[in-house]
Amino acid sequence: MNAVGVVALALLSAAAVLVLVRLARGPRALDRIVAVEVLVTLVVAGTCVSIAVWRYTTFVPVLIVLALLGFIGAMTAARLVEEREDLR
């Protein structure tokens, strides 16, 4: 693994730790939803870095599934928040 890959994975790991702190401490449900979405994005970015560094093309379907799950999760969370806003 080259130095760029190590630095990229280290920065993504540091960002994931900060997101996990926000997920645990988030005062509202919307803060936690956004933290989960950012965490999914960080996992997708880490998978991209892994694909680039180790040249494993077999992870590309996993990357597509993770991105799709992140999108579906964001849409579901947006609907949930919208329904809760309508109830007020």
PDB file of N, CA and C in Angstrom:
ATOM      1  N   MET A   1       0.852  -1.171   0.000  1.00  0.00           N
ATOM      2  CA  MET A   1       0.000   0.000   0.000  1.00  0.00           C
ATOM      3  C   MET A   1       0.893   1.227   0.000  1.00  0.00           C
ATOM      4  N   ASN A   2       0.539   2.180  -0.836  1.00  0.00           N
ATOM      5  CA  ASN A   2       1.366   3.381  -0.909  1.00  0.00           C
ATOM      6  C   ASN A   2       0.949   4.392   0.157  1.00  0.00           C
ATOM      7  N   ALA A   3       1.730   5.455   0.254  1.00  0.00           N
ATOM      8  CA  ALA A   3       1.513   6.448   1.305  1.00  0.00           C
ATOM      9  C   ALA A   3       0.194   7.188   1.136  1.00  0.00           C
ATOM     10  N   VAL A   4      -0.210   7.425  -0.104  1.00  0.00           N
ATOM     11  CA  VAL A   4      -1.462   8.136  -0.342  1.00  0.00           C
ATOM     12  C   VAL A   4      -2.652   7.316   0.153  1.00  0.00           C
ATOM     13  N   GLY A   5      -2.608   6.012  -0.087  1.00  0.00           N
ATOM     14  CA  GLY A   5      -3.671   5.148   0.397  1.00  0.00           C
ATOM     15  C   GLY A   5      -3.752   5.114   1.912  1.00  0.00           C
ATOM     16  N   VAL A   6      -2.595   5.077   2.550  1.00  0.00           N
ATOM     17  CA  VAL A   6      -2.555   5.074   4.016  1.00  0.00           C
ATOM     18  C   VAL A   6      -3.123   6.371   4.571  1.00  0.00           C
ATOM     19  N   VAL A   7      -2.722   7.498   3.991  1.00  0.00           N
ATOM     20  CA  VAL A   7      -3.217   8.797   4.457  1.00  0.00           C
ATOM     21  C   VAL A   7      -4.720   8.909   4.230  1.00  0.00           C
ATOM     22  N   ALA A   8      -5.195   8.477   3.067  1.00  0.00           N
ATOM     23  CA  ALA A   8      -6.627   8.554   2.766  1.00  0.00           C
ATOM     24  C   ALA A   8      -7.437   7.692   3.728  1.00  0.00           C
ATOM     25  N   LEU A   9      -6.989   6.470   3.976  1.00  0.00           N
ATOM     26  CA  LEU A   9      -7.709   5.605   4.912  1.00  0.00           C
ATOM     27  C   LEU A   9      -7.646   6.135   6.345  1.00  0.00           C
ATOM     28  N   ALA A  10      -6.527   6.747   6.716  1.00  0.00           N
ATOM     29  CA  ALA A  10      -6.417   7.330   8.056  1.00  0.00           C
ATOM     30  C   ALA A  10      -7.379   8.508   8.223  1.00  0.00           C
ATOM     31  N   LEU A  11      -7.470   9.355   7.206  1.00  0.00           N
ATOM     32  CA  LEU A  11      -8.393  10.484   7.284  1.00  0.00           C
ATOM     33  C   LEU A  11      -9.851  10.024   7.293  1.00  0.00           C
ATOM     34  N   LEU A  12     -10.162   9.018   6.500  1.00  0.00           N
ATOM     35  CA  LEU A  12     -11.519   8.478   6.506  1.00  0.00           C
ATOM     36  C   LEU A  12     -11.856   7.843   7.849  1.00  0.00           C
ATOM     37  N   SER A  13     -10.882   7.187   8.455  1.00  0.00           N
ATOM     38  CA  SER A  13     -11.097   6.582   9.771  1.00  0.00           C
ATOM     39  C   SER A  13     -11.321   7.653  10.837  1.00  0.00           C
ATOM     40  N   ALA A  14     -10.543   8.720  10.773  1.00  0.00           N
ATOM     41  CA  ALA A  14     -10.729   9.818  11.731  1.00  0.00           C
ATOM     42  C   ALA A  14     -12.104  10.458  11.555  1.00  0.00           C
ATOM     43  N   ALA A  15     -12.519  10.627  10.318  1.00  0.00           N
ATOM     44  CA  ALA A  15     -13.846  11.185  10.061  1.00  0.00           C
ATOM     45  C   ALA A  15     -14.938  10.250  10.570  1.00  0.00           C
ATOM     46  N   ALA A  16     -14.741   8.944  10.419  1.00  0.00           N
ATOM     47  CA  ALA A  16     -15.730   7.979  10.900  1.00  0.00           C
ATOM     48  C   ALA A  16     -15.848   8.018  12.422  1.00  0.00           C
ATOM     49  N   VAL A  17     -14.740   8.198  13.104  1.00  0.00           N
ATOM     50  CA  VAL A  17     -14.782   8.301  14.568  1.00  0.00           C
ATOM     51  C   VAL A  17     -15.568   9.536  14.985  1.00  0.00           C
ATOM     52  N   LEU A  18     -15.338  10.656  14.307  1.00  0.00           N
ATOM     53  CA  LEU A  18     -16.080  11.875  14.633  1.00  0.00           C
ATOM     54  C   LEU A  18     -17.567  11.719  14.333  1.00  0.00           C
ATOM     55  N   VAL A  19     -17.887  11.040  13.264  1.00  0.00           N
ATOM     56  CA  VAL A  19     -19.293  10.803  12.927  1.00  0.00           C
ATOM     57  C   VAL A  19     -19.942   9.888  13.966  1.00  0.00           C
ATOM     58  N   LEU A  20     -19.214   8.890  14.439  1.00  0.00           N
ATOM     59  CA  LEU A  20     -19.759   8.019  15.477  1.00  0.00           C
ATOM     60  C   LEU A  20     -20.019   8.785  16.780  1.00  0.00           C
ATOM     61  N   VAL A  21     -19.168   9.755  17.077  1.00  0.00           N
ATOM     62  CA  VAL A  21     -19.404  10.605  18.244  1.00  0.00           C
ATOM     63  C   VAL A  21     -20.686  11.401  18.053  1.00  0.00           C
ATOM     64  N   ARG A  22     -20.875  11.963  16.857  1.00  0.00           N
ATOM     65  CA  ARG A  22     -22.095  12.713  16.573  1.00  0.00           C
ATOM     66  C   ARG A  22     -23.318  11.805  16.623  1.00  0.00           C
ATOM     67  N   LEU A  23     -23.158  10.578  16.163  1.00  0.00           N
ATOM     68  CA  LEU A  23     -24.254   9.622  16.190  1.00  0.00           C
ATOM     69  C   LEU A  23     -24.666   9.307  17.632  1.00  0.00           C
ATOM     70  N   ALA A  24     -23.687   9.186  18.510  1.00  0.00           N
ATOM     71  CA  ALA A  24     -23.981   8.874  19.904  1.00  0.00           C
ATOM     72  C   ALA A  24     -24.526  10.074  20.669  1.00  0.00           C
ATOM     73  N   ARG A  25     -24.030  11.270  20.351  1.00  0.00           N
ATOM     74  CA  ARG A  25     -24.394  12.451  21.131  1.00  0.00           C
ATOM     75  C   ARG A  25     -25.476  13.303  20.503  1.00  0.00           C
ATOM     76  N   GLY A  26     -25.886  12.985  19.279  1.00  0.00           N
ATOM     77  CA  GLY A  26     -26.853  13.821  18.575  1.00  0.00           C
ATOM     78  C   GLY A  26     -28.105  14.084  19.391  1.00  0.00           C
ATOM     79  N   PRO A  27     -28.434  15.339  19.622  1.00  0.00           N
ATOM     80  CA  PRO A  27     -29.594  15.605  20.481  1.00  0.00           C
ATOM     81  C   PRO A  27     -30.928  15.276  19.804  1.00  0.00           C
ATOM     82  N   ARG A  28     -30.975  15.345  18.486  1.00  0.00           N
ATOM     83  CA  ARG A  28     -32.231  15.077  17.785  1.00  0.00           C
ATOM     84  C   ARG A  28     -32.068  13.877  16.868  1.00  0.00           C
ATOM     85  N   ALA A  29     -33.213  13.354  16.454  1.00  0.00           N
ATOM     86  CA  ALA A  29     -33.195  12.207  15.550  1.00  0.00           C
ATOM     87  C   ALA A  29     -32.627  12.597  14.186  1.00  0.00           C
ATOM     88  N   LEU A  30     -32.879  13.808  13.742  1.00  0.00           N
ATOM     89  CA  LEU A  30     -32.362  14.255  12.455  1.00  0.00           C
ATOM     90  C   LEU A  30     -30.836  14.295  12.447  1.00  0.00           C
ATOM     91  N   ASP A  31     -30.227  14.676  13.557  1.00  0.00           N
ATOM     92  CA  ASP A  31     -28.768  14.653  13.667  1.00  0.00           C
ATOM     93  C   ASP A  31     -28.232  13.234  13.522  1.00  0.00           C
ATOM     94  N   ARG A  32     -28.909  12.287  14.118  1.00  0.00           N
ATOM     95  CA  ARG A  32     -28.479  10.894  14.021  1.00  0.00           C
ATOM     96  C   ARG A  32     -28.675  10.340  12.613  1.00  0.00           C
ATOM     97  N   ILE A  33     -29.754  10.750  11.950  1.00  0.00           N
ATOM     98  CA  ILE A  33     -29.994  10.305  10.576  1.00  0.00           C
ATOM     99  C   ILE A  33     -28.904  10.819   9.654  1.00  0.00           C
ATOM    100  N   VAL A  34     -28.563  12.077   9.799  1.00  0.00           N
ATOM    101  CA  VAL A  34     -27.498  12.658   8.974  1.00  0.00           C
ATOM    102  C   VAL A  34     -26.171  11.977   9.269  1.00  0.00           C
ATOM    103  N   ALA A  35     -25.906  11.657  10.524  1.00  0.00           N
ATOM    104  CA  ALA A  35     -24.659  10.967  10.884  1.00  0.00           C
ATOM    105  C   ALA A  35     -24.589   9.583  10.243  1.00  0.00           C
ATOM    106  N   VAL A  36     -25.695   8.868  10.209  1.00  0.00           N
ATOM    107  CA  VAL A  36     -25.704   7.549   9.570  1.00  0.00           C
ATOM    108  C   VAL A  36     -25.458   7.688   8.074  1.00  0.00           C
ATOM    109  N   GLU A  37     -26.046   8.692   7.455  1.00  0.00           N
ATOM    110  CA  GLU A  37     -25.834   8.902   6.018  1.00  0.00           C
ATOM    111  C   GLU A  37     -24.376   9.256   5.716  1.00  0.00           C
ATOM    112  N   VAL A  38     -23.774  10.072   6.547  1.00  0.00           N
ATOM    113  CA  VAL A  38     -22.358  10.409   6.361  1.00  0.00           C
ATOM    114  C   VAL A  38     -21.493   9.179   6.583  1.00  0.00           C
ATOM    115  N   LEU A  39     -21.864   8.347   7.534  1.00  0.00           N
ATOM    116  CA  LEU A  39     -21.104   7.119   7.782  1.00  0.00           C
ATOM    117  C   LEU A  39     -21.171   6.176   6.583  1.00  0.00           C
ATOM    118  N   VAL A  40     -22.338   6.067   5.965  1.00  0.00           N
ATOM    119  CA  VAL A  40     -22.454   5.242   4.761  1.00  0.00           C
ATOM    120  C   VAL A  40     -21.587   5.814   3.644  1.00  0.00           C
ATOM    121  N   THR A  41     -21.569   7.122   3.513  1.00  0.00           N
ATOM    122  CA  THR A  41     -20.726   7.762   2.506  1.00  0.00           C
ATOM    123  C   THR A  41     -19.246   7.499   2.774  1.00  0.00           C
ATOM    124  N   LEU A  42     -18.848   7.517   4.034  1.00  0.00           N
ATOM    125  CA  LEU A  42     -17.461   7.225   4.377  1.00  0.00           C
ATOM    126  C   LEU A  42     -17.097   5.777   4.086  1.00  0.00           C
ATOM    127  N   VAL A  43     -18.031   4.871   4.300  1.00  0.00           N
ATOM    128  CA  VAL A  43     -17.774   3.466   3.968  1.00  0.00           C
ATOM    129  C   VAL A  43     -17.606   3.298   2.463  1.00  0.00           C
ATOM    130  N   VAL A  44     -18.443   3.982   1.691  1.00  0.00           N
ATOM    131  CA  VAL A  44     -18.314   3.932   0.230  1.00  0.00           C
ATOM    132  C   VAL A  44     -16.967   4.516  -0.204  1.00  0.00           C
ATOM    133  N   ALA A  45     -16.569   5.627   0.398  1.00  0.00           N
ATOM    134  CA  ALA A  45     -15.280   6.232   0.057  1.00  0.00           C
ATOM    135  C   ALA A  45     -14.119   5.314   0.452  1.00  0.00           C
ATOM    136  N   GLY A  46     -14.215   4.672   1.606  1.00  0.00           N
ATOM    137  CA  GLY A  46     -13.169   3.724   2.013  1.00  0.00           C
ATOM    138  C   GLY A  46     -13.083   2.533   1.079  1.00  0.00           C
ATOM    139  N   THR A  47     -14.233   2.072   0.600  1.00  0.00           N
ATOM    140  CA  THR A  47     -14.235   0.987  -0.372  1.00  0.00           C
ATOM    141  C   THR A  47     -13.596   1.430  -1.675  1.00  0.00           C
ATOM    142  N   CYS A  48     -13.853   2.655  -2.085  1.00  0.00           N
ATOM    143  CA  CYS A  48     -13.217   3.187  -3.303  1.00  0.00           C
ATOM    144  C   CYS A  48     -11.702   3.253  -3.156  1.00  0.00           C
ATOM    145  N   VAL A  49     -11.248   3.696  -1.990  1.00  0.00           N
ATOM    146  CA  VAL A  49      -9.802   3.756  -1.758  1.00  0.00           C
ATOM    147  C   VAL A  49      -9.208   2.349  -1.775  1.00  0.00           C
ATOM    148  N   SER A  50      -9.898   1.405  -1.168  1.00  0.00           N
ATOM    149  CA  SER A  50      -9.410   0.024  -1.168  1.00  0.00           C
ATOM    150  C   SER A  50      -9.334  -0.544  -2.577  1.00  0.00           C
ATOM    151  N   ILE A  51     -10.338  -0.251  -3.388  1.00  0.00           N
ATOM    152  CA  ILE A  51     -10.327  -0.708  -4.780  1.00  0.00           C
ATOM    153  C   ILE A  51      -9.150  -0.095  -5.524  1.00  0.00           C
ATOM    154  N   ALA A  52      -8.893   1.172  -5.293  1.00  0.00           N
ATOM    155  CA  ALA A  52      -7.807   1.848  -6.002  1.00  0.00           C
ATOM    156  C   ALA A  52      -6.434   1.360  -5.543  1.00  0.00           C
ATOM    157  N   VAL A  53      -6.272   1.116  -4.257  1.00  0.00           N
ATOM    158  CA  VAL A  53      -4.960   0.736  -3.736  1.00  0.00           C
ATOM    159  C   VAL A  53      -4.623  -0.715  -4.057  1.00  0.00           C
ATOM    160  N   TRP A  54      -5.566  -1.622  -3.779  1.00  0.00           N
ATOM    161  CA  TRP A  54      -5.274  -3.041  -3.947  1.00  0.00           C
ATOM    162  C   TRP A  54      -5.716  -3.597  -5.301  1.00  0.00           C
ATOM    163  N   ARG A  55      -6.367  -2.777  -6.111  1.00  0.00           N
ATOM    164  CA  ARG A  55      -6.821  -3.165  -7.453  1.00  0.00           C
ATOM    165  C   ARG A  55      -7.704  -4.411  -7.433  1.00  0.00           C
ATOM    166  N   TYR A  56      -8.603  -4.461  -6.464  1.00  0.00           N
ATOM    167  CA  TYR A  56      -9.581  -5.551  -6.384  1.00  0.00           C
ATOM    168  C   TYR A  56     -10.853  -5.098  -7.089  1.00  0.00           C
ATOM    169  N   THR A  57     -11.045  -5.555  -8.298  1.00  0.00           N
ATOM    170  CA  THR A  57     -12.246  -5.160  -9.017  1.00  0.00           C
ATOM    171  C   THR A  57     -13.468  -5.952  -8.568  1.00  0.00           C
ATOM    172  N   THR A  58     -13.266  -6.953  -7.743  1.00  0.00           N
ATOM    173  CA  THR A  58     -14.403  -7.728  -7.262  1.00  0.00           C
ATOM    174  C   THR A  58     -15.242  -6.959  -6.244  1.00  0.00           C
ATOM    175  N   PHE A  59     -14.721  -5.861  -5.704  1.00  0.00           N
ATOM    176  CA  PHE A  59     -15.461  -5.055  -4.741  1.00  0.00           C
ATOM    177  C   PHE A  59     -16.405  -4.058  -5.396  1.00  0.00           C
ATOM    178  N   VAL A  60     -16.360  -3.929  -6.698  1.00  0.00           N
ATOM    179  CA  VAL A  60     -17.208  -2.942  -7.377  1.00  0.00           C
ATOM    180  C   VAL A  60     -18.700  -3.228  -7.154  1.00  0.00           C
ATOM    181  N   PRO A  61     -19.174  -4.472  -7.240  1.00  0.00           N
ATOM    182  CA  PRO A  61     -20.598  -4.702  -6.919  1.00  0.00           C
ATOM    183  C   PRO A  61     -20.952  -4.349  -5.475  1.00  0.00           C
ATOM    184  N   VAL A  62     -20.034  -4.588  -4.557  1.00  0.00           N
ATOM    185  CA  VAL A  62     -20.270  -4.208  -3.165  1.00  0.00           C
ATOM    186  C   VAL A  62     -20.405  -2.692  -3.054  1.00  0.00           C
ATOM    187  N   LEU A  63     -19.583  -1.981  -3.787  1.00  0.00           N
ATOM    188  CA  LEU A  63     -19.642  -0.528  -3.800  1.00  0.00           C
ATOM    189  C   LEU A  63     -20.983  -0.039  -4.335  1.00  0.00           C
ATOM    190  N   ILE A  64     -21.462  -0.667  -5.386  1.00  0.00           N
ATOM    191  CA  ILE A  64     -22.750  -0.276  -5.961  1.00  0.00           C
ATOM    192  C   ILE A  64     -23.892  -0.542  -4.982  1.00  0.00           C
ATOM    193  N   VAL A  65     -23.857  -1.678  -4.313  1.00  0.00           N
ATOM    194  CA  VAL A  65     -24.902  -2.007  -3.338  1.00  0.00           C
ATOM    195  C   VAL A  65     -24.868  -1.039  -2.164  1.00  0.00           C
ATOM    196  N   LEU A  66     -23.687  -0.692  -1.675  1.00  0.00           N
ATOM    197  CA  LEU A  66     -23.578   0.260  -0.567  1.00  0.00           C
ATOM    198  C   LEU A  66     -24.110   1.631  -0.953  1.00  0.00           C
ATOM    199  N   ALA A  67     -23.781   2.084  -2.153  1.00  0.00           N
ATOM    200  CA  ALA A  67     -24.279   3.374  -2.615  1.00  0.00           C
ATOM    201  C   ALA A  67     -25.796   3.359  -2.756  1.00  0.00           C
ATOM    202  N   LEU A  68     -26.337   2.266  -3.267  1.00  0.00           N
ATOM    203  CA  LEU A  68     -27.784   2.149  -3.413  1.00  0.00           C
ATOM    204  C   LEU A  68     -28.478   2.124  -2.058  1.00  0.00           C
ATOM    205  N   LEU A  69     -27.925   1.382  -1.109  1.00  0.00           N
ATOM    206  CA  LEU A  69     -28.501   1.358   0.232  1.00  0.00           C
ATOM    207  C   LEU A  69     -28.441   2.729   0.905  1.00  0.00           C
ATOM    208  N   GLY A  70     -27.358   3.447   0.684  1.00  0.00           N
ATOM    209  CA  GLY A  70     -27.257   4.799   1.222  1.00  0.00           C
ATOM    210  C   GLY A  70     -28.304   5.722   0.642  1.00  0.00           C
ATOM    211  N   PHE A  71     -28.541   5.618  -0.653  1.00  0.00           N
ATOM    212  CA  PHE A  71     -29.558   6.446  -1.308  1.00  0.00           C
ATOM    213  C   PHE A  71     -30.951   6.095  -0.798  1.00  0.00           C
ATOM    214  N   ILE A  72     -31.259   4.817  -0.718  1.00  0.00           N
ATOM    215  CA  ILE A  72     -32.581   4.393  -0.242  1.00  0.00           C
ATOM    216  C   ILE A  72     -32.779   4.812   1.221  1.00  0.00           C
ATOM    217  N   GLY A  73     -31.732   4.698   2.014  1.00  0.00           N
ATOM    218  CA  GLY A  73     -31.818   5.138   3.405  1.00  0.00           C
ATOM    219  C   GLY A  73     -32.061   6.627   3.535  1.00  0.00           C
ATOM    220  N   ALA A  74     -31.415   7.418   2.692  1.00  0.00           N
ATOM    221  CA  ALA A  74     -31.611   8.865   2.734  1.00  0.00           C
ATOM    222  C   ALA A  74     -33.033   9.234   2.335  1.00  0.00           C
ATOM    223  N   MET A  75     -33.561   8.567   1.319  1.00  0.00           N
ATOM    224  CA  MET A  75     -34.925   8.855   0.890  1.00  0.00           C
ATOM    225  C   MET A  75     -35.939   8.438   1.956  1.00  0.00           C
ATOM    226  N   THR A  76     -35.703   7.313   2.593  1.00  0.00           N
ATOM    227  CA  THR A  76     -36.604   6.856   3.653  1.00  0.00           C
ATOM    228  C   THR A  76     -36.562   7.808   4.842  1.00  0.00           C
ATOM    229  N   ALA A  77     -35.384   8.256   5.205  1.00  0.00           N
ATOM    230  CA  ALA A  77     -35.251   9.188   6.323  1.00  0.00           C
ATOM    231  C   ALA A  77     -35.919  10.521   5.998  1.00  0.00           C
ATOM    232  N   ALA A  78     -35.788  10.987   4.766  1.00  0.00           N
ATOM    233  CA  ALA A  78     -36.418  12.244   4.377  1.00  0.00           C
ATOM    234  C   ALA A  78     -37.942  12.125   4.449  1.00  0.00           C
ATOM    235  N   ARG A  79     -38.472  10.994   4.019  1.00  0.00           N
ATOM    236  CA  ARG A  79     -39.926  10.787   4.119  1.00  0.00           C
ATOM    237  C   ARG A  79     -40.381  10.740   5.563  1.00  0.00           C
ATOM    238  N   LEU A  80     -39.607  10.089   6.400  1.00  0.00           N
ATOM    239  CA  LEU A  80     -39.958   9.991   7.812  1.00  0.00           C
ATOM    240  C   LEU A  80     -39.991  11.373   8.454  1.00  0.00           C
ATOM    241  N   VAL A  81     -38.984  12.190   8.181  1.00  0.00           N
ATOM    242  CA  VAL A  81     -38.937  13.528   8.741  1.00  0.00           C
ATOM    243  C   VAL A  81     -40.079  14.360   8.184  1.00  0.00           C
ATOM    244  N   GLU A  82     -40.386  14.200   6.902  1.00  0.00           N
ATOM    245  CA  GLU A  82     -41.483  14.959   6.304  1.00  0.00           C
ATOM    246  C   GLU A  82     -42.823  14.585   6.925  1.00  0.00           C
ATOM    247  N   GLU A  83     -43.039  13.295   7.165  1.00  0.00           N
ATOM    248  CA  GLU A  83     -44.289  12.867   7.800  1.00  0.00           C
ATOM    249  C   GLU A  83     -44.407  13.387   9.224  1.00  0.00           C
ATOM    250  N   ARG A  84     -43.301  13.415   9.934  1.00  0.00           N
ATOM    251  CA  ARG A  84     -43.345  13.936  11.292  1.00  0.00           C
ATOM    252  C   ARG A  84     -43.614  15.442  11.311  1.00  0.00           C
ATOM    253  N   GLU A  85     -43.102  16.144  10.301  1.00  0.00           N
ATOM    254  CA  GLU A  85     -43.360  17.585  10.206  1.00  0.00           C
ATOM    255  C   GLU A  85     -44.829  17.841   9.897  1.00  0.00           C
ATOM    256  N   ASP A  86     -45.441  16.977   9.092  1.00  0.00           N
ATOM    257  CA  ASP A  86     -46.850  17.139   8.746  1.00  0.00           C
ATOM    258  C   ASP A  86     -47.760  16.894   9.942  1.00  0.00           C
ATOM    259  N   LEU A  87     -47.333  16.069  10.876  1.00  0.00           N
ATOM    260  CA  LEU A  87     -48.148  15.759  12.031  1.00  0.00           C
ATOM    261  C   LEU A  87     -48.195  16.903  13.033  1.00  0.00           C
ATOM    262  N   ARG A  88     -47.274  17.811  12.946  1.00  0.00           N
ATOM    263  CA  ARG A  88     -47.235  18.919  13.914  1.00  0.00           C
ATOM    264  C   ARG A  88     -48.243  19.972  13.607  1.00  0.00           C
TER     265      ARG A  88
END
